[in-house]
Coordinates of C-alpha atoms and ligand atoms in Angstrom, one line a residue:
M1 CA 0.0 0.0 0.0
K2 CA 1.5 3.4 -1.0
K3 CA 0.6 6.2 1.4
I4 CA -0.1 9.5 -0.4
L5 CA -0.2 13.1 0.8
L6 CA -2.0 15.3 -1.7
L7 CA -1.5 19.1 -1.9
G8 CA -4.1 21.0 -3.8
A9 CA -6.8 18.4 -3.5
S10 CA -9.6 20.8 -4.4
G11 CA -8.1 21.8 -7.8
S12 CA -8.4 20.3 -11.2
I13 CA -5.3 18.0 -10.8
G14 CA -6.2 17.4 -7.2
Q15 CA -9.7 16.2 -7.9
Q16 CA -8.5 13.9 -10.6
T17 CA -5.9 12.5 -8.3
I18 CA -8.6 11.7 -5.8
D19 CA -10.4 9.9 -8.6
V20 CA -7.3 7.8 -9.4
I21 CA -6.8 6.9 -5.7
K22 CA -10.5 5.9 -5.3
N23 CA -10.2 3.6 -8.3
H24 CA -7.2 1.9 -6.8
L25 CA -7.9 1.7 -3.1
D26 CA -6.1 -1.6 -3.1
Q27 CA -2.9 0.3 -4.1
Y28 CA -3.1 3.7 -2.5
E29 CA -4.1 5.2 0.8
L30 CA -4.7 8.9 1.1
T31 CA -3.2 9.9 4.5
G32 CA -3.5 13.7 4.2
F33 CA -4.4 16.5 1.9
S34 CA -4.6 20.2 1.5
V35 CA -7.1 22.6 0.0
G36 CA -7.0 26.4 -0.1
K37 CA -10.4 28.1 0.2
Q38 CA -12.7 25.4 -1.1
V39 CA -13.5 23.8 2.2
D40 CA -16.6 22.2 0.7
K41 CA -14.4 20.0 -1.4
A42 CA -12.4 19.0 1.7
L43 CA -15.6 17.9 3.3
M44 CA -16.6 15.9 0.2
I45 CA -13.3 14.1 0.3
L46 CA -13.7 13.4 4.0
K47 CA -17.1 11.8 3.4
D48 CA -15.5 9.0 1.4
L49 CA -11.9 8.7 2.6
K50 CA -10.5 8.5 6.1
V51 CA -7.4 10.7 6.5
A52 CA -5.4 11.8 9.5
H53 CA -4.1 15.2 8.4
V54 CA -5.8 18.1 6.6
Y55 CA -4.7 21.7 5.7
V56 CA -7.0 24.5 4.8
K57 CA -5.9 28.1 4.2
D58 CA -8.0 30.0 6.7
A59 CA -8.4 29.6 10.5
E60 CA -12.2 29.6 10.4
D61 CA -12.3 26.8 7.9
A62 CA -9.8 24.8 10.0
A63 CA -12.1 25.2 13.0
K64 CA -15.1 23.9 10.9
I65 CA -13.2 20.7 10.0
S66 CA -11.8 20.2 13.5
E67 CA -15.4 20.4 14.9
A68 CA -16.8 17.9 12.5
Y69 CA -13.8 15.5 12.6
Q70 CA -12.2 15.6 16.0
D71 CA -9.7 12.8 15.2
I72 CA -8.2 14.7 12.3
K73 CA -5.2 17.0 12.8
V74 CA -6.0 20.3 11.0
Y75 CA -3.4 22.9 9.8
H76 CA -3.9 26.4 8.4
G77 CA -2.1 29.6 7.7
Q78 CA 1.3 30.4 6.1
E79 CA 3.3 27.8 7.9
G80 CA 0.6 25.2 7.9
L81 CA 1.5 23.6 4.5
D82 CA 5.0 22.9 5.7
E83 CA 3.7 21.6 9.0
L84 CA 1.4 19.2 7.2
V85 CA 4.3 18.0 5.0
E86 CA 6.4 17.4 8.0
A87 CA 3.8 15.7 10.3
A88 CA 1.9 13.4 7.9
D89 CA 2.8 9.8 7.3
Y90 CA 3.3 9.2 3.5
D91 CA 5.5 7.6 0.9
L92 CA 4.7 10.0 -1.9
L93 CA 3.8 13.7 -2.0
V94 CA 1.6 14.6 -4.9
N95 CA 2.0 18.4 -5.4
A96 CA -1.0 19.8 -7.3
L97 CA -0.8 23.3 -5.9
V98 CA -0.8 26.1 -8.4
G99 CA 2.1 28.7 -8.5
F100 CA 5.1 29.6 -6.4
V101 CA 3.3 28.4 -3.2
G102 CA 4.2 24.9 -4.3
L103 CA 8.0 25.4 -3.9
Q104 CA 8.6 25.2 -0.2
P105 CA 6.4 22.1 0.5
T106 CA 8.2 20.3 -2.4
L107 CA 11.7 21.1 -0.9
K108 CA 10.4 20.2 2.6
A109 CA 9.2 16.8 1.4
I110 CA 12.5 16.1 -0.4
S111 CA 14.4 17.0 2.7
L112 CA 12.4 14.4 4.5
N113 CA 13.5 11.8 1.9
K114 CA 10.0 11.5 0.4
D115 CA 9.4 10.9 -3.3
V116 CA 7.4 13.6 -5.1
A117 CA 4.9 13.4 -8.0
L118 CA 4.9 17.0 -9.3
A119 CA 2.1 18.8 -11.3
N120 CA 3.3 22.1 -9.9
K121 CA 5.6 23.1 -12.7
E122 CA 6.4 26.5 -11.2
T123 CA 8.5 24.7 -8.6
L124 CA 11.0 23.5 -11.2
V125 CA 11.0 26.8 -13.1
V126 CA 11.9 28.9 -10.1
A127 CA 14.3 26.5 -8.4
G128 CA 15.3 23.8 -10.9
E129 CA 18.9 23.7 -9.7
L130 CA 18.1 23.6 -6.0
V131 CA 15.4 20.9 -6.5
K132 CA 17.8 18.8 -8.5
K133 CA 20.5 19.0 -5.9
A134 CA 18.1 18.2 -3.1
L135 CA 16.9 15.1 -5.1
V136 CA 20.4 13.8 -5.4
D137 CA 21.3 14.6 -1.8
H138 CA 18.3 12.8 -0.4
H139 CA 18.2 10.0 -3.0
V140 CA 14.5 10.6 -3.8
N141 CA 12.5 10.4 -7.1
L142 CA 10.6 13.1 -8.8
F143 CA 7.8 11.8 -11.1
P144 CA 6.3 14.4 -13.5
I145 CA 2.5 14.7 -13.8
D146 CA 2.5 17.4 -16.5
S147 CA 1.2 15.4 -19.6
E148 CA 4.2 16.4 -21.8
H149 CA 6.7 15.4 -19.2
S150 CA 4.9 12.2 -18.4
A151 CA 5.0 11.4 -22.1
I152 CA 8.7 12.1 -22.3
A153 CA 9.4 10.0 -19.2
Q154 CA 7.4 7.2 -20.8
C155 CA 9.3 7.5 -24.1
L156 CA 12.6 7.4 -22.2
Q157 CA 12.0 4.0 -20.6
G158 CA 14.6 1.5 -21.6
N159 CA 16.8 4.0 -23.5
K160 CA 20.0 5.6 -22.6
H161 CA 20.3 9.4 -21.9
E162 CA 23.3 9.8 -24.2
E163 CA 21.3 8.4 -27.1
I164 CA 18.7 11.2 -26.9
K165 CA 19.0 13.6 -29.8
K166 CA 16.1 15.9 -28.8
L167 CA 12.9 16.2 -26.9
I168 CA 9.8 17.3 -28.9
I169 CA 7.2 18.9 -26.8
T170 CA 3.7 19.3 -28.3
A171 CA 1.6 22.4 -27.8
S172 CA -2.2 22.6 -28.5
G173 CA -1.9 26.3 -29.1
G174 CA -4.4 27.3 -26.4
S175 CA -7.6 29.2 -26.7
F176 CA -6.4 31.8 -29.3
R177 CA -4.2 29.6 -31.6
D178 CA -6.1 30.8 -34.7
K179 CA -6.2 34.5 -33.7
S180 CA -3.6 37.0 -35.0
R181 CA -1.8 39.2 -32.5
D182 CA -4.1 42.0 -33.6
Q183 CA -7.2 40.1 -32.6
L184 CA -5.9 39.5 -29.1
K185 CA -6.4 43.1 -28.1
D186 CA -10.0 42.8 -26.9
V187 CA -10.2 39.1 -25.8
T188 CA -12.1 38.6 -22.5
L189 CA -11.4 36.3 -19.6
A190 CA -14.3 34.1 -20.6
D191 CA -12.9 33.7 -24.1
T192 CA -9.5 32.9 -22.6
L193 CA -10.9 30.2 -20.3
K194 CA -12.3 28.2 -23.3
H195 CA -9.5 25.8 -23.9
P196 CA -10.1 23.8 -27.1
N197 CA -8.8 20.4 -25.7
W198 CA -8.2 20.4 -22.0
S199 CA -10.3 21.3 -18.9
M200 CA -7.9 22.7 -16.3
G201 CA -7.6 25.4 -13.6
A202 CA -7.8 29.1 -14.6
K203 CA -4.2 29.9 -14.2
I204 CA -2.8 27.2 -16.5
T205 CA -5.7 27.8 -19.0
I206 CA -4.6 31.5 -19.3
D207 CA -0.9 30.4 -19.4
S208 CA -1.8 28.1 -22.4
A209 CA -3.4 31.0 -24.2
T210 CA -0.3 33.3 -23.7
M211 CA 1.9 30.3 -24.4
M212 CA 3.7 31.0 -21.1
N213 CA 2.6 27.5 -20.1
K214 CA 4.7 26.0 -22.9
G215 CA 7.6 28.2 -21.9
L216 CA 7.4 27.0 -18.3
E217 CA 7.3 23.4 -19.7
V218 CA 10.5 23.9 -21.7
I219 CA 12.3 25.0 -18.5
E220 CA 10.6 22.2 -16.6
A221 CA 11.8 19.6 -19.2
H222 CA 15.4 21.0 -19.1
Y223 CA 15.6 20.3 -15.4
L224 CA 13.7 17.1 -15.3
F225 CA 15.5 15.4 -18.2
D226 CA 18.9 17.2 -18.2
V227 CA 18.6 18.2 -21.8
D228 CA 20.1 21.4 -23.3
Y229 CA 17.6 24.1 -24.5
D230 CA 19.0 23.7 -28.0
D231 CA 17.7 20.1 -27.9
I232 CA 14.2 20.9 -26.8
E233 CA 11.8 21.7 -29.6
V234 CA 8.2 22.7 -29.4
V235 CA 5.7 21.8 -32.1
L236 CA 2.1 22.9 -32.5
H237 CA -0.2 19.9 -32.4
R238 CA -3.8 20.8 -32.4
E239 CA -5.3 17.5 -31.5
S240 CA -3.4 17.0 -28.2
I241 CA -3.2 13.3 -28.9
V242 CA 0.6 13.0 -29.1
H243 CA 1.6 14.3 -25.6
S244 CA 5.3 14.7 -26.5
M245 CA 8.1 12.8 -28.1
V246 CA 11.8 11.8 -27.8
E247 CA 14.0 11.7 -30.9
Y248 CA 17.0 9.4 -30.6
V249 CA 20.4 9.5 -32.3
D250 CA 19.3 6.8 -34.8
N251 CA 16.5 9.2 -35.9
S252 CA 13.9 7.0 -34.3
I253 CA 11.1 9.1 -32.6
M254 CA 9.2 7.6 -29.7
A255 CA 5.8 9.2 -28.9
Q256 CA 3.2 8.7 -26.2
L257 CA -0.4 9.0 -27.3
G258 CA -3.7 9.1 -25.5
N259 CA -6.9 11.2 -25.1
A260 CA -6.5 14.5 -23.4
D261 CA -7.2 13.2 -19.8
M262 CA -4.9 14.0 -17.0
R263 CA -5.8 10.9 -15.0
L264 CA -3.4 8.8 -17.2
P265 CA -0.3 10.9 -16.3
I266 CA -1.4 11.2 -12.7
Q267 CA -1.9 7.5 -12.4
Y268 CA 1.5 6.8 -14.1
A269 CA 3.3 9.1 -11.7
L270 CA 1.5 7.4 -8.7
G271 CA 2.2 3.9 -9.9
F272 CA 5.6 4.2 -11.6
P273 CA 7.0 2.0 -13.0
R274 CA 3.8 -0.1 -13.0
R275 CA 0.8 0.5 -15.3
Y276 CA -2.7 -0.3 -14.0
P277 CA -6.1 -0.4 -15.7
I278 CA -7.9 2.9 -15.8
N279 CA -11.5 4.1 -16.2
T280 CA -10.9 6.7 -19.0
E281 CA -12.0 6.6 -22.6
P282 CA -9.4 4.7 -24.7
L283 CA -8.0 6.5 -27.7
D284 CA -9.6 5.5 -31.0
L285 CA -7.0 6.4 -33.7
V286 CA -9.3 5.5 -36.6
K287 CA -11.9 7.9 -35.3
V288 CA -9.2 10.7 -34.9
G289 CA -8.0 9.9 -38.5
T290 CA -5.5 12.7 -38.9
L291 CA -2.9 14.3 -36.7
H292 CA -1.3 17.7 -37.5
F293 CA 2.1 19.1 -36.6
E294 CA 3.2 22.7 -37.3
K295 CA 6.2 24.8 -36.6
M296 CA 5.8 27.1 -33.6
D297 CA 5.7 30.8 -34.5
M298 CA 7.9 32.6 -32.0
E299 CA 6.8 36.0 -33.1
R300 CA 3.1 35.1 -32.6
F301 CA 4.0 33.6 -29.2
P302 CA 6.8 35.8 -27.8
L303 CA 6.6 34.5 -24.2
L304 CA 7.7 31.1 -25.5
K305 CA 10.8 32.7 -27.0
L306 CA 11.4 34.6 -23.8
A307 CA 11.3 31.4 -21.7
Y308 CA 14.0 29.9 -23.9
D309 CA 16.1 33.1 -23.4
V310 CA 15.5 33.2 -19.7
G311 CA 16.1 29.5 -19.3
R312 CA 19.5 29.7 -21.1
K313 CA 20.6 32.7 -19.0
G314 CA 19.4 31.0 -15.8
G315 CA 20.1 32.5 -12.4
N316 CA 17.2 34.5 -10.9
L317 CA 15.6 35.1 -14.3
P318 CA 13.3 32.1 -14.6
C319 CA 12.0 33.0 -11.1
I320 CA 11.5 36.6 -12.2
M321 CA 9.6 35.6 -15.3
N322 CA 7.5 33.2 -13.3
G323 CA 6.6 35.7 -10.5
A324 CA 5.8 38.4 -13.1
N325 CA 3.6 36.0 -15.0
E326 CA 1.7 34.8 -11.8
E327 CA 1.0 38.4 -10.8
A328 CA -0.1 39.4 -14.3
N329 CA -2.2 36.3 -14.8
F330 CA -3.9 36.9 -11.5
A331 CA -4.6 40.6 -12.3
F332 CA -6.1 39.5 -15.6
Q333 CA -8.4 37.1 -13.7
K334 CA -9.5 40.0 -11.6
G335 CA -10.2 42.2 -14.6
Q336 CA -7.4 44.7 -13.7
I337 CA -5.5 44.3 -17.0
A338 CA -6.1 43.3 -20.6
F339 CA -4.9 40.0 -22.1
L340 CA -1.9 41.5 -23.9
D341 CA -0.8 43.3 -20.7
I342 CA 0.2 39.9 -19.3
E343 CA 3.1 39.5 -21.7
A344 CA 4.0 43.1 -21.7
L345 CA 4.4 43.0 -17.9
V346 CA 6.4 39.8 -18.0
F347 CA 8.8 41.3 -20.6
K348 CA 9.1 44.5 -18.7
A349 CA 9.9 42.7 -15.4
V350 CA 12.6 40.5 -17.0
E351 CA 14.2 43.5 -18.7
K352 CA 14.1 45.5 -15.4
A353 CA 15.5 42.7 -13.2
K354 CA 19.2 42.6 -12.3
F355 CA 20.7 39.2 -13.1
K356 CA 21.8 37.3 -10.0
P357 CA 22.9 33.7 -9.5
I358 CA 20.7 31.5 -7.3
T359 CA 22.5 29.7 -4.5
S360 CA 19.9 29.3 -1.8
I361 CA 16.1 29.4 -1.2
E362 CA 16.6 32.9 0.2
D363 CA 17.8 34.1 -3.2
I364 CA 14.6 32.7 -4.8
L365 CA 12.4 34.3 -2.1
E366 CA 14.1 37.6 -2.7
A367 CA 13.7 37.5 -6.5
D368 CA 10.1 36.5 -6.2
A369 CA 9.3 39.2 -3.7
W370 CA 11.0 41.9 -5.8
V371 CA 9.2 41.0 -9.0
R372 CA 5.7 40.8 -7.4
N373 CA 6.2 44.2 -5.9
Y374 CA 7.5 45.6 -9.2
V375 CA 4.6 44.1 -11.3
R376 CA 1.9 45.2 -8.7
K377 CA 3.2 48.8 -9.1
Q378 CA 3.1 48.5 -12.9
I379 CA -0.5 47.3 -12.6
E380 CA -1.4 50.3 -10.4
V381 CA 0.0 52.5 -13.2
I382 CA -2.1 50.8 -15.8
N383 CA -5.2 51.3 -13.6
K384 CA -4.6 55.0 -12.9
Ligands
LIG401 P1 -6.3 24.7 -9.8 O1 -6.3 26.2 -9.7 O2 -7.5 23.9 -10.3 O3 -6.0 24.1 -8.3 C1 -5.0 24.7 -7.5 C2 -5.0 24.1 -6.1 O4 -4.0 24.8 -5.3 C3 -6.3 24.2 -5.4 O5 -6.5 23.1 -4.6 C4 -6.2 25.5 -4.6 O6 -7.0 25.5 -3.4 C5 -4.7 25.3 -4.1 N1 -4.1 26.6 -3.8 C6 -3.9 27.7 -4.6 N2 -3.3 28.7 -3.9 C7 -3.1 28.2 -2.7 C8 -2.5 28.7 -1.5 N3 -2.0 30.0 -1.5 N4 -2.4 28.0 -0.4 C9 -2.9 26.7 -0.4 N5 -3.5 26.2 -1.5 C10 -3.6 26.9 -2.6 O7 -5.0 24.3 -10.6 P2 -4.7 23.1 -11.5 O8 -5.1 21.8 -10.8 O9 -5.2 23.3 -12.9 O10 -3.1 23.1 -11.6 C11 -2.2 22.7 -10.5 C12 -0.8 22.6 -11.0 O11 -0.7 21.6 -12.0 C13 -0.3 23.9 -11.7 O12 1.0 24.1 -11.4 C14 -0.5 23.6 -13.2 O13 0.3 24.3 -14.0 C15 -0.2 22.1 -13.2 N6 -0.9 21.4 -14.3 C16 -2.2 21.3 -14.4 C17 -2.9 20.6 -15.4 C18 -4.4 20.5 -15.5 O14 -4.9 19.8 -16.3 N7 -5.1 21.2 -14.6 C19 -2.1 20.0 -16.5 C20 -0.7 20.0 -16.2 C21 -0.1 20.7 -15.2 P3 -8.5 26.2 -3.4 O15 -9.0 26.1 -4.8 O16 -9.2 25.3 -2.4 O17 -8.3 27.6 -3.0
LIG402 MG1 1.3 20.4 -19.9

């Protein structure tokens, strides 16, 4: 029985992870989980699964759960996530938090010698070097949940690292793949949240439309698989059937295919290296008929190009880019800025930032705090 601690249980990945666990109660035991503000979802989970540790963001919600379940240890507040990660009994941390908030719990779990299944790509973008070093120091495994990285991990099985020629990451193109840059001026939040292929949380759906998501994924792939940026290619693939590929030195390309359903990569990360039956729709290639692949247009999607540049330069810049994007993405969700302001703010912050190497978590916290403050001020200027 594998014991699982799930962070972000109320989100899109979190709820699908619960589904995977419930379908394999002979394999997995959920020993603890966190939600942010959606305490109703916490109560739903507790109806079906008996867990010992729960985190909710606010003190009042924590009190509600403590009252209803007196045998559960409930955590809240800023330090609470780390306390949960420290106190719970588990073999695998599943990190389905969104954003920078996912970093510290990941590092904490690794420091406690726990394996991690990671959906929270922001962790690797802001602290790739530190996370990698921690993994080596503590002899623990990191299993990717992001569908592209799960696909690559699957395509790498049984092959040697030195035989990789390149990674080919597929991109659906997001909600506005057929719009020109000119047409992006007046798009609304509701338009942005209509992803053609995937149903996901708001932040990543917006990141897919700006193509920041694919930029974050390129950096994530660089750290996960130790491949140079020159050897990571992104191709536009509208159908989201081929989840990514690996090309080898003999020109053989391995691909992983499946319907756009995150329960497969979640289950693969939880069960690695085993595969188990799943209750999702199987892929019918005859029905799909045709698959398309196109070159990515870096002028149409400048944030993807920026991510390559920032990834190559390294240091604090990926953290700066990520923090600027999180602030801008959030401001767009609140209706404070227009869609195209997101990328303008990210570019501005990266240009303004002073390059610094990253040697500790403090360096990352400093870069993140600086950029959030900078971007918030720029947003105030836009709103004046
Ligand atoms: P959601 O927004 O759906 O869920 C995010 C989760 O994090 C929720 O449980 C939320 O709690 C919690 N959370 C957010 N902020 C805080 C905070 N400050 N403190 C504590 N908890 C917090 O996101 P997704 O599930 O879509 O994405 C999660 C991660 O997985 C992201 O990094 C995303 O990029 C990545 N990913 C997602 C995919 C998808 O299909 N959704 C695909 C590939 C990667 P609450 O809602 O209760 O406040
Ligand atoms: Mg992805």
